[in-house]
């Protein structure tokens, strides 16, 4: 029912008929003042027109007519907060949280934000505790508890809450990152490194693994720490042979980041022998071969890319590599091939400019 009222108000606002419809609704309500639907739509229209005071007068009338429904209370509480009426908003959110089966995590978050802005750390801690009690499976509930503890300067309580978050959701990457960051912030780097394996477990695919590793490298900066990461990834590769491709790519990323691009290249060339049709892998091999000035190898693997994808871009790259490797006649042969491809005059001129 409330969704239908919201949709009606949205349609009126989109049609740019605010003043007309506000006047019409006020006329109708003068004949039937207890029509909850019309009152709610009128409240929303006043809000859209910038008449927050009128809107806030109407919303409680609707709630009184239909009872404490969570969507109505939520909208009213947010409207009070937007209007800067923090104490009234806190009371409205409190009423909403008295319906725990309907309360959402965001409701606890907004109430806690208001309480902290008011300097009510004790009340905020109580709200966070209620959130955890009502959502014991949810790592974000414990993260809210940690947020309040942090605002109150209780570092150990913050750490305990984040530790509980990873216990209830060990595969939640966000929970793992928050916990590890808290360990780093409290100078417990060794413990943070030990948690790195759990962060990897929470990364379901290659991109997530590399993102987790890149983030870890932002604080694991000395050689000893990075050697620990290297051993951890090597161990994962051995223990999870079905995910060998992802672990090898992750290992190569780490080797490149710690200044061992030649070793990274060796790892990827070995992987290519098992997955010869992976064009993305081939591109990375070519990139590393260029970085390490192994231009003949770069040409060799770029030719394999061209075999799989003979469009203009891979051919352009091959021509440039031939030229860099001191093989101009082969570069010219590629250029002639490129210029024979169907293209517009502008594209042809652009191609010539690139090749020059």
CSV table of C-alpha atoms in Angstrom, one decimal:
chain,number,residue,atom,x,y,z
A,1,UNK,CA,0.0,0.0,0.0
A,2,UNK,CA,2.7,2.5,1.0
A,3,UNK,CA,4.7,1.6,-2.2
A,4,UNK,CA,1.6,2.5,-4.3
A,5,UNK,CA,1.4,5.9,-2.5
A,6,UNK,CA,5.1,6.5,-3.1
A,7,UNK,CA,4.7,5.6,-6.8
A,8,UNK,CA,1.7,8.0,-7.1
A,9,UNK,CA,3.8,10.8,-5.6
A,10,UNK,CA,6.8,10.1,-7.8
A,11,UNK,CA,4.6,10.2,-10.9
A,12,UNK,CA,3.2,13.6,-9.9
A,13,UNK,CA,6.6,15.0,-9.2
A,14,UNK,CA,7.9,13.6,-12.6
A,15,UNK,CA,5.0,15.3,-14.4
A,16,UNK,CA,5.9,18.6,-12.8
A,17,UNK,CA,2.4,19.2,-11.5
A,18,UNK,CA,3.3,19.8,-7.8
A,19,UNK,CA,1.4,23.0,-7.0
A,20,UNK,CA,-1.8,21.8,-8.9
A,21,UNK,CA,-1.9,18.4,-7.2
A,22,UNK,CA,-1.1,19.8,-3.7
A,23,UNK,CA,-4.1,22.2,-4.1
A,24,UNK,CA,-6.3,19.4,-5.3
A,25,UNK,CA,-5.3,17.0,-2.5
A,26,UNK,CA,-5.9,19.7,0.2
A,27,UNK,CA,-9.4,20.3,-1.2
A,28,UNK,CA,-10.2,16.6,-1.1
A,29,UNK,CA,-8.8,16.2,2.4
A,30,UNK,CA,-11.0,19.0,3.6
A,31,UNK,CA,-13.9,16.7,2.8
A,32,UNK,CA,-12.2,13.5,4.2
A,33,UNK,CA,-9.3,14.4,6.5
A,34,UNK,CA,-8.6,10.8,7.5
A,35,UNK,CA,-7.6,9.4,4.2
A,36,UNK,CA,-4.2,8.0,4.9
A,37,UNK,CA,-3.2,7.5,1.3
A,38,UNK,CA,-4.0,11.1,0.3
A,39,UNK,CA,-2.3,12.4,3.4
A,40,UNK,CA,0.9,10.5,2.7
A,41,UNK,CA,1.0,11.5,-1.0
A,42,UNK,CA,0.5,15.2,0.1
A,43,UNK,CA,3.3,14.8,2.6
A,44,UNK,CA,5.6,13.6,-0.1
A,45,UNK,CA,4.6,16.3,-2.4
A,46,UNK,CA,5.3,19.0,0.2
A,47,UNK,CA,8.7,17.4,0.8
A,48,UNK,CA,9.4,17.5,-3.0
A,49,UNK,CA,8.3,21.1,-3.1
A,50,UNK,CA,10.7,22.0,-0.3
A,51,UNK,CA,8.0,22.4,2.3
A,52,UNK,CA,9.6,20.2,4.9
A,53,UNK,CA,7.7,21.7,7.8
A,54,UNK,CA,4.3,20.8,6.2
A,55,UNK,CA,5.5,17.4,5.3
A,56,UNK,CA,6.6,16.6,8.9
A,57,UNK,CA,3.2,17.7,10.2
A,58,UNK,CA,1.4,15.2,7.9
A,59,UNK,CA,3.5,12.1,8.3
A,60,UNK,CA,2.7,11.4,12.0
A,61,UNK,CA,-1.0,11.7,11.2
A,62,UNK,CA,-0.6,8.9,8.6
A,63,UNK,CA,1.3,6.7,11.1
A,64,UNK,CA,-1.4,7.3,13.7
A,65,UNK,CA,-4.1,6.3,11.2
A,66,UNK,CA,-2.4,3.1,9.9
A,67,UNK,CA,-0.3,2.1,12.8
A,68,UNK,CA,3.5,1.8,13.2
A,69,UNK,CA,4.4,0.4,9.8
A,70,UNK,CA,8.2,0.2,9.2
A,71,UNK,CA,8.3,1.8,5.8
A,72,UNK,CA,6.3,4.8,7.0
A,73,UNK,CA,8.4,5.2,10.2
A,74,UNK,CA,11.6,4.8,8.2
A,75,UNK,CA,10.6,7.6,5.8
A,76,UNK,CA,9.5,9.8,8.7
A,77,UNK,CA,12.7,9.3,10.7
A,78,UNK,CA,14.8,10.1,7.7
A,79,UNK,CA,12.8,13.2,6.9
A,80,UNK,CA,13.3,14.4,10.5
A,81,UNK,CA,17.1,13.8,10.2
A,82,UNK,CA,17.2,15.6,6.9
A,83,UNK,CA,15.4,18.6,8.5
A,84,UNK,CA,18.0,18.7,11.3
A,85,UNK,CA,15.6,17.5,14.0
A,86,UNK,CA,18.0,15.0,15.5
A,87,UNK,CA,16.3,14.2,18.8
A,88,UNK,CA,12.9,13.6,17.1
A,89,UNK,CA,14.7,11.5,14.4
A,90,UNK,CA,16.3,9.4,17.2
A,91,UNK,CA,12.9,8.9,18.8
A,92,UNK,CA,11.4,7.8,15.4
A,93,UNK,CA,14.2,5.4,14.7
A,94,UNK,CA,13.8,4.0,18.3
A,95,UNK,CA,10.1,3.3,17.5
A,96,UNK,CA,11.2,1.6,14.3
A,97,UNK,CA,13.7,-0.6,16.1
A,98,UNK,CA,10.9,-1.8,18.4
A,99,UNK,CA,9.9,-3.8,15.3
A,100,UNK,CA,13.1,-5.9,15.2
A,101,UNK,CA,11.7,-8.3,12.6
A,102,UNK,CA,11.2,-5.4,10.2
A,103,UNK,CA,14.2,-3.3,11.1
A,104,UNK,CA,17.1,-3.2,8.6
A,105,UNK,CA,20.8,-2.8,9.3
A,106,UNK,CA,20.7,0.7,7.8
A,107,UNK,CA,18.2,1.7,10.4
A,108,UNK,CA,20.7,0.8,13.2
A,109,UNK,CA,23.4,2.6,11.2
A,110,UNK,CA,21.4,5.8,10.8
A,111,UNK,CA,20.4,5.8,14.5
A,112,UNK,CA,24.0,5.2,15.6
A,113,UNK,CA,25.2,8.0,13.3
A,114,UNK,CA,22.7,10.4,14.9
A,115,UNK,CA,23.6,9.4,18.4
A,116,UNK,CA,27.3,9.8,17.8
A,117,UNK,CA,26.7,13.2,16.3
A,118,UNK,CA,24.8,14.1,19.5
A,119,UNK,CA,27.7,12.9,21.6
A,120,UNK,CA,25.6,10.0,23.0
A,121,UNK,CA,28.3,7.3,22.9
A,122,UNK,CA,26.6,5.2,25.6
A,123,UNK,CA,23.3,5.2,23.7
A,124,UNK,CA,25.1,4.4,20.5
A,125,UNK,CA,26.8,1.5,22.1
A,126,UNK,CA,23.5,0.2,23.4
A,127,UNK,CA,22.0,0.5,19.9
A,128,UNK,CA,25.0,-1.4,18.4
A,129,UNK,CA,24.5,-4.1,21.1
A,130,UNK,CA,20.8,-4.5,20.1
A,131,UNK,CA,21.8,-4.8,16.5
A,132,UNK,CA,24.2,-7.6,17.3
A,133,UNK,CA,21.6,-9.3,19.5
A,134,UNK,CA,19.0,-9.2,16.7
A,135,UNK,CA,21.4,-10.0,13.8
A,136,UNK,CA,24.1,-12.3,15.3
A,137,UNK,CA,24.8,-13.8,11.9
A,138,UNK,CA,25.6,-10.5,10.2
A,139,UNK,CA,29.2,-9.3,10.2
A,140,UNK,CA,28.1,-5.8,9.5
A,141,UNK,CA,26.3,-5.7,12.8
A,142,UNK,CA,29.7,-6.4,14.6
A,143,UNK,CA,31.3,-3.8,12.3
A,144,UNK,CA,28.7,-1.2,13.6
A,145,UNK,CA,29.7,-2.2,17.1
A,146,UNK,CA,33.4,-1.7,16.2
A,147,UNK,CA,32.5,1.7,14.7
A,148,UNK,CA,31.0,2.8,18.0
A,149,UNK,CA,33.9,1.4,20.1
A,150,UNK,CA,36.3,3.3,17.8
A,151,UNK,CA,34.4,6.6,18.2
A,152,UNK,CA,34.6,6.1,22.0
A,153,UNK,CA,38.3,5.3,21.9
A,154,UNK,CA,37.9,1.7,23.0
A,155,UNK,CA,40.5,0.0,20.7
A,156,UNK,CA,40.3,-3.4,22.4
A,157,UNK,CA,36.5,-3.5,22.1
A,158,UNK,CA,36.7,-2.5,18.5
A,159,UNK,CA,39.2,-5.3,17.8
A,160,UNK,CA,37.0,-7.9,19.7
A,161,UNK,CA,33.9,-6.9,17.6
A,162,UNK,CA,35.8,-7.2,14.3
A,163,UNK,CA,37.3,-10.5,15.4
A,164,UNK,CA,33.7,-11.8,16.0
A,165,UNK,CA,32.7,-10.5,12.6
A,166,UNK,CA,35.2,-12.8,10.9
A,167,UNK,CA,34.2,-15.7,13.1
A,168,UNK,CA,30.6,-15.5,12.0
A,169,UNK,CA,31.5,-14.8,8.3
A,170,UNK,CA,35.0,-16.0,7.6
A,171,UNK,CA,34.4,-15.7,3.8
A,172,UNK,CA,33.3,-12.1,4.0
A,173,UNK,CA,36.2,-10.1,2.4
A,174,UNK,CA,35.0,-6.8,3.9
A,175,UNK,CA,35.0,-8.3,7.4
A,176,UNK,CA,38.4,-9.7,6.9
A,177,UNK,CA,39.8,-6.4,5.7
A,178,UNK,CA,38.3,-4.4,8.6
A,179,UNK,CA,39.8,-6.9,11.1
A,180,UNK,CA,43.2,-6.9,9.5
A,181,UNK,CA,43.3,-3.1,9.3
A,182,UNK,CA,42.4,-2.9,13.0
A,183,UNK,CA,45.3,-5.3,13.7
A,184,UNK,CA,47.7,-3.1,11.6
A,185,UNK,CA,46.4,0.0,13.3
A,186,UNK,CA,47.2,-1.4,16.7
A,187,UNK,CA,50.7,-2.5,15.5
A,188,UNK,CA,49.9,-6.2,15.5
A,189,UNK,CA,51.4,-6.7,12.1
A,190,UNK,CA,52.4,-10.3,12.7
A,191,UNK,CA,48.8,-11.2,13.6
A,192,UNK,CA,47.6,-9.3,10.5
A,193,UNK,CA,49.9,-11.3,8.3
A,194,UNK,CA,48.7,-14.5,9.8
A,195,UNK,CA,45.1,-13.4,8.9
A,196,UNK,CA,46.2,-12.9,5.2
A,197,UNK,CA,45.4,-16.5,4.4
A,198,UNK,CA,41.8,-16.0,5.6
A,199,UNK,CA,41.6,-12.9,3.4
A,200,UNK,CA,42.6,-15.0,0.4
A,201,UNK,CA,40.0,-17.6,1.3
A,202,UNK,CA,37.4,-14.8,1.1
A,203,UNK,CA,38.5,-13.9,-2.5
A,204,UNK,CA,36.5,-16.1,-4.9
A,205,UNK,CA,38.2,-15.2,-8.2
A,206,UNK,CA,41.5,-14.0,-9.6
A,207,UNK,CA,40.6,-10.3,-9.6
A,208,UNK,CA,39.6,-10.5,-6.0
A,209,UNK,CA,42.8,-12.3,-5.0
A,210,UNK,CA,44.9,-9.7,-6.7
A,211,UNK,CA,42.9,-6.9,-5.2
A,212,UNK,CA,43.4,-8.5,-1.7
A,213,UNK,CA,47.1,-8.9,-2.3
A,214,UNK,CA,47.5,-5.3,-3.6
A,215,UNK,CA,45.8,-4.0,-0.5
A,216,UNK,CA,48.0,-6.2,1.7
A,217,UNK,CA,51.1,-4.9,0.0
A,218,UNK,CA,50.1,-1.3,1.0
A,219,UNK,CA,50.9,-2.1,4.6
A,220,UNK,CA,53.2,-5.2,4.4
A,221,UNK,CA,56.2,-3.2,3.1
A,222,UNK,CA,59.4,-4.8,4.4
A,223,UNK,CA,61.1,-7.8,2.7
A,224,UNK,CA,60.4,-10.2,5.5
A,225,UNK,CA,56.7,-9.5,5.4
A,226,UNK,CA,56.6,-9.9,1.6
A,227,UNK,CA,58.5,-13.2,1.8
A,228,UNK,CA,55.8,-14.4,4.1
A,229,UNK,CA,53.2,-13.5,1.5
A,230,UNK,CA,55.2,-15.2,-1.1
A,231,UNK,CA,55.3,-18.5,0.9
A,232,UNK,CA,51.6,-18.2,1.7
A,233,UNK,CA,50.7,-18.0,-2.0
A,234,UNK,CA,53.1,-20.8,-3.0
A,235,UNK,CA,51.5,-23.0,-0.3
A,236,UNK,CA,48.0,-22.2,-1.6
A,237,UNK,CA,49.1,-23.2,-5.1
A,238,UNK,CA,50.4,-26.5,-3.9
A,239,UNK,CA,47.4,-27.3,-1.8
A,240,UNK,CA,44.7,-26.2,-4.4
A,241,UNK,CA,45.8,-27.8,-7.7
A,242,UNK,CA,42.4,-27.2,-9.2
A,243,UNK,CA,42.9,-23.4,-8.8
A,244,UNK,CA,46.5,-23.5,-10.1
A,245,UNK,CA,45.8,-20.9,-12.8
A,246,UNK,CA,44.5,-18.3,-10.4
A,247,UNK,CA,47.3,-18.9,-7.8
A,248,UNK,CA,50.0,-18.7,-10.5
A,249,UNK,CA,48.6,-15.4,-11.8
A,250,UNK,CA,48.5,-14.1,-8.2
A,251,UNK,CA,52.0,-15.3,-7.5
A,252,UNK,CA,53.2,-13.6,-10.7
A,253,UNK,CA,51.5,-10.4,-9.6
A,254,UNK,CA,53.4,-10.5,-6.3
A,255,UNK,CA,56.7,-11.3,-7.9
A,256,UNK,CA,56.3,-8.3,-10.2
A,257,UNK,CA,55.4,-6.0,-7.3
A,258,UNK,CA,58.4,-7.1,-5.2
A,259,UNK,CA,60.8,-6.4,-8.1
A,260,UNK,CA,61.2,-9.9,-9.6
A,261,UNK,CA,59.6,-9.5,-13.0
A,262,UNK,CA,61.8,-12.1,-14.6
A,263,UNK,CA,60.6,-14.8,-12.2
A,264,UNK,CA,57.1,-13.6,-12.7
A,265,UNK,CA,57.6,-14.1,-16.5
A,266,UNK,CA,58.9,-17.6,-16.0
A,267,UNK,CA,55.9,-18.5,-13.9
A,268,UNK,CA,53.5,-17.2,-16.6
A,269,UNK,CA,55.3,-18.9,-19.4
A,270,UNK,CA,55.0,-22.2,-17.6
A,271,UNK,CA,51.3,-21.5,-17.1
A,272,UNK,CA,50.9,-20.7,-20.8
A,273,UNK,CA,52.2,-24.1,-21.7
A,274,UNK,CA,49.1,-25.5,-19.9
A,275,UNK,CA,46.6,-22.9,-21.1
A,276,UNK,CA,47.8,-21.9,-24.6
A,277,UNK,CA,44.6,-20.2,-25.7
A,278,UNK,CA,44.4,-17.6,-22.9
A,279,UNK,CA,44.8,-14.3,-24.7
A,280,UNK,CA,44.8,-12.3,-21.5
A,281,UNK,CA,47.6,-14.4,-20.1
A,282,UNK,CA,49.5,-13.9,-23.4
A,283,UNK,CA,49.2,-10.1,-23.1
A,284,UNK,CA,50.6,-10.2,-19.6
A,285,UNK,CA,53.6,-12.3,-20.8
A,286,UNK,CA,54.3,-9.9,-23.6
A,287,UNK,CA,54.1,-7.0,-21.2
A,288,UNK,CA,56.6,-8.6,-18.8
A,289,UNK,CA,58.9,-9.6,-21.7
A,290,UNK,CA,59.0,-6.0,-22.7
A,291,UNK,CA,59.7,-4.8,-19.1
A,292,UNK,CA,62.6,-7.3,-18.8
A,293,UNK,CA,63.9,-6.4,-22.3
A,294,UNK,CA,63.4,-9.9,-23.7
A,295,UNK,CA,62.1,-8.6,-27.0
A,296,UNK,CA,62.5,-11.8,-28.9
A,297,UNK,CA,60.2,-13.5,-26.4
A,298,UNK,CA,57.8,-10.6,-26.6
A,299,UNK,CA,57.6,-11.1,-30.4
A,300,UNK,CA,57.2,-14.8,-30.0
A,301,UNK,CA,54.2,-14.5,-27.7
A,302,UNK,CA,52.7,-11.5,-29.6
A,303,UNK,CA,52.7,-13.7,-32.7
A,304,UNK,CA,50.6,-16.2,-30.7
A,305,UNK,CA,48.1,-13.5,-29.9
A,306,UNK,CA,47.9,-12.5,-33.6
A,307,UNK,CA,47.2,-16.2,-34.4
A,308,UNK,CA,44.2,-16.1,-32.0
A,309,UNK,CA,43.2,-12.5,-32.8
A,310,UNK,CA,44.2,-11.1,-36.2
A,311,UNK,CA,42.5,-7.7,-35.8
A,312,UNK,CA,44.4,-4.4,-36.3
A,313,UNK,CA,45.5,-3.8,-32.7
A,314,UNK,CA,47.5,-7.0,-32.1
A,315,UNK,CA,49.1,-6.6,-35.5
A,316,UNK,CA,50.1,-3.0,-34.6
A,317,UNK,CA,51.7,-4.3,-31.4
A,318,UNK,CA,53.6,-7.0,-33.3
A,319,UNK,CA,54.9,-4.4,-35.8
A,320,UNK,CA,56.2,-2.2,-33.0
A,321,UNK,CA,57.8,-5.1,-31.2
A,322,UNK,CA,59.6,-6.2,-34.5
A,323,UNK,CA,60.9,-2.6,-34.8
A,324,UNK,CA,62.1,-2.5,-31.2
A,325,UNK,CA,63.8,-5.9,-31.6
A,326,UNK,CA,65.8,-4.6,-34.6
A,327,UNK,CA,63.8,-6.5,-37.2
A,328,UNK,CA,62.6,-3.7,-39.5
A,329,UNK,CA,61.9,-5.8,-42.6
A,330,UNK,CA,59.4,-7.9,-40.6
A,331,UNK,CA,57.9,-4.8,-39.2
A,332,UNK,CA,57.4,-3.4,-42.7
A,333,UNK,CA,55.7,-6.6,-43.8
A,334,UNK,CA,53.2,-6.2,-40.9
A,335,UNK,CA,52.6,-2.5,-41.8
A,336,UNK,CA,51.9,-3.4,-45.4
A,337,UNK,CA,49.4,-6.1,-44.2
A,338,UNK,CA,47.7,-3.5,-41.9
A,339,UNK,CA,47.3,-1.0,-44.7
A,340,UNK,CA,45.5,-3.6,-46.8
A,341,UNK,CA,42.8,-4.0,-44.2
A,342,UNK,CA,39.4,-2.4,-45.0
A,343,UNK,CA,39.5,1.0,-43.3
A,344,UNK,CA,38.4,4.6,-43.8
A,345,UNK,CA,40.9,7.3,-44.9
A,346,UNK,CA,41.0,8.8,-41.4
A,347,UNK,CA,41.7,5.4,-39.8
A,348,UNK,CA,44.4,4.7,-42.4
A,349,UNK,CA,46.1,8.0,-41.6
A,350,UNK,CA,45.8,7.3,-37.9
A,351,UNK,CA,47.4,3.9,-38.4
A,352,UNK,CA,50.3,5.4,-40.3
A,353,UNK,CA,50.8,8.0,-37.6
A,354,UNK,CA,50.9,5.2,-35.0
A,355,UNK,CA,53.4,3.1,-37.0
A,356,UNK,CA,55.7,6.0,-37.6
